[in-house]
Each structure stands twice: as C-alpha cells, then as structure tokens.
Amino acid sequence: MREIARAVRNRRLISILSDAEREAYEAVALGTTGVLEFARQTDRKPGTVSTLLRRTRRNVKLEVLDVEDVALPGEEGSA
C-alpha cells in the first residue's frame, strides 16, 4: 500500500514541474551531468539551469508539505 502511495505522490510531484524543470532535475540532480554541461547541451545559461533547479526544489518541497497534511487510507486520521 505504501509503495502505491509513494508512486502516486511521485507522479503528482513530477506533474507540477515544467518540462524544463523536469529535464534539468533529471539530468543534473538525478543524473551524472553537471550544471555547466547541461547548460551547454540545452543552449541555456548556467544561471538559468541553476534557477530551474532551485525552483524545482522549492516547488517539490511545497507540494510534499501539502501532501503530508492529507492522511493516506489506513493511516490515523483517514476516513
């Protein structure tokens, strides 16, 4: 049950990101590409890539805080 809840939450988190934010996060934060290399590959300035990553982290944190306020089925406080 927790695995399903985690998968749903991950899909929800990914859905709030723009394509540019998701691509930057996947390449730099989850991959082996650095900010400078990703900036060159995508024809962006390094500062733009850093902004995308910072915005992604902020949006994900806000979404996680919002999701944690809702009890999952079977957890205390759920219907």
mmCIF file of C-alpha atoms in Angstrom:
data_model
loop_
_atom_site.group_PDB
_atom_site.id
_atom_site.type_symbol
_atom_site.label_atom_id
_atom_site.label_comp_id
_atom_site.label_asym_id
_atom_site.label_seq_id
_atom_site.Cartn_x
_atom_site.Cartn_y
_atom_site.Cartn_z
ATOM 1 C CA MET A 1 0.000 0.000 0.000
ATOM 2 C CA ARG A 2 2.796 2.435 0.851
ATOM 3 C CA GLU A 3 4.503 1.693 -2.484
ATOM 4 C CA ILE A 4 1.323 2.661 -4.326
ATOM 5 C CA ALA A 5 1.001 5.839 -2.270
ATOM 6 C CA ARG A 6 4.645 6.695 -2.979
ATOM 7 C CA ALA A 7 4.167 6.128 -6.731
ATOM 8 C CA VAL A 8 1.072 8.340 -6.759
ATOM 9 C CA ARG A 9 2.923 11.055 -4.852
ATOM 10 C CA ASN A 10 5.919 10.863 -7.221
ATOM 11 C CA ARG A 11 3.653 11.188 -10.271
ATOM 12 C CA ARG A 12 1.950 14.151 -8.643
ATOM 13 C CA LEU A 13 5.299 15.790 -7.886
ATOM 14 C CA ILE A 14 6.524 15.306 -11.447
ATOM 15 C CA SER A 15 3.271 16.699 -12.845
ATOM 16 C CA ILE A 16 3.772 20.064 -11.111
ATOM 17 C CA LEU A 17 7.109 20.650 -12.859
ATOM 18 C CA SER A 18 7.519 22.343 -16.205
ATOM 19 C CA ASP A 19 9.292 20.337 -18.905
ATOM 20 C CA ALA A 20 12.406 22.480 -18.461
ATOM 21 C CA GLU A 21 12.413 21.977 -14.672
ATOM 22 C CA ARG A 22 11.908 18.222 -15.002
ATOM 23 C CA GLU A 23 14.645 17.864 -17.633
ATOM 24 C CA ALA A 24 17.134 19.883 -15.575
ATOM 25 C CA TYR A 25 16.332 17.932 -12.411
ATOM 26 C CA GLU A 26 16.614 14.551 -14.142
ATOM 27 C CA ALA A 27 19.893 15.455 -15.857
ATOM 28 C CA VAL A 28 21.675 17.294 -13.052
ATOM 29 C CA ALA A 29 20.188 16.210 -9.719
ATOM 30 C CA LEU A 30 19.456 12.590 -10.629
ATOM 31 C CA GLY A 31 21.978 12.052 -13.406
ATOM 32 C CA THR A 32 25.672 12.487 -13.898
ATOM 33 C CA THR A 33 25.536 15.760 -15.834
ATOM 34 C CA GLY A 34 26.767 18.949 -14.205
ATOM 35 C CA VAL A 35 25.111 22.342 -14.441
ATOM 36 C CA LEU A 36 27.642 23.687 -16.961
ATOM 37 C CA GLU A 37 27.437 20.626 -19.196
ATOM 38 C CA PHE A 38 23.625 20.597 -19.128
ATOM 39 C CA ALA A 39 23.586 24.332 -19.893
ATOM 40 C CA ARG A 40 25.794 23.766 -22.947
ATOM 41 C CA GLN A 41 23.710 20.782 -24.110
ATOM 42 C CA THR A 42 20.453 22.722 -23.880
ATOM 43 C CA ASP A 43 21.778 26.090 -25.062
ATOM 44 C CA ARG A 44 20.947 27.756 -21.734
ATOM 45 C CA LYS A 45 22.995 29.924 -19.424
ATOM 46 C CA PRO A 46 24.291 28.174 -16.279
ATOM 47 C CA GLY A 47 22.354 30.667 -14.155
ATOM 48 C CA THR A 48 19.147 29.662 -15.918
ATOM 49 C CA VAL A 49 19.788 25.985 -15.156
ATOM 50 C CA SER A 50 20.519 26.827 -11.519
ATOM 51 C CA THR A 51 17.259 28.782 -11.349
ATOM 52 C CA LEU A 52 15.347 25.820 -12.807
ATOM 53 C CA LEU A 53 16.861 23.507 -10.187
ATOM 54 C CA ARG A 54 16.168 25.930 -7.328
ATOM 55 C CA ARG A 55 12.554 26.404 -8.488
ATOM 56 C CA THR A 56 12.121 22.633 -8.776
ATOM 57 C CA ARG A 57 13.374 22.039 -5.243
ATOM 58 C CA ARG A 58 11.108 24.770 -3.864
ATOM 59 C CA ASN A 59 8.007 23.507 -5.700
ATOM 60 C CA VAL A 60 8.625 19.905 -4.671
ATOM 61 C CA LYS A 61 9.114 20.914 -1.020
ATOM 62 C CA LEU A 62 5.865 22.891 -1.041
ATOM 63 C CA GLU A 63 3.991 20.010 -2.676
ATOM 64 C CA VAL A 64 5.383 17.456 -0.217
ATOM 65 C CA LEU A 65 4.326 19.635 2.714
ATOM 66 C CA ASP A 66 0.838 19.916 1.206
ATOM 67 C CA VAL A 67 0.578 16.156 0.559
ATOM 68 C CA GLU A 68 1.769 15.270 4.064
ATOM 69 C CA ASP A 69 -1.220 17.138 5.509
ATOM 70 C CA VAL A 70 -3.545 14.515 3.980
ATOM 71 C CA ALA A 71 -3.733 11.102 5.672
ATOM 72 C CA LEU A 72 -3.415 8.075 3.405
ATOM 73 C CA PRO A 73 -6.011 5.275 3.541
ATOM 74 C CA GLY A 74 -5.337 3.075 6.558
ATOM 75 C CA GLU A 75 -3.400 5.770 8.393
ATOM 76 C CA GLU A 76 -4.516 7.512 11.535
ATOM 77 C CA GLY A 77 -6.967 10.287 10.769
ATOM 78 C CA SER A 78 -8.231 8.800 7.489
ATOM 79 C CA ALA A 79 -11.890 8.041 6.891
#
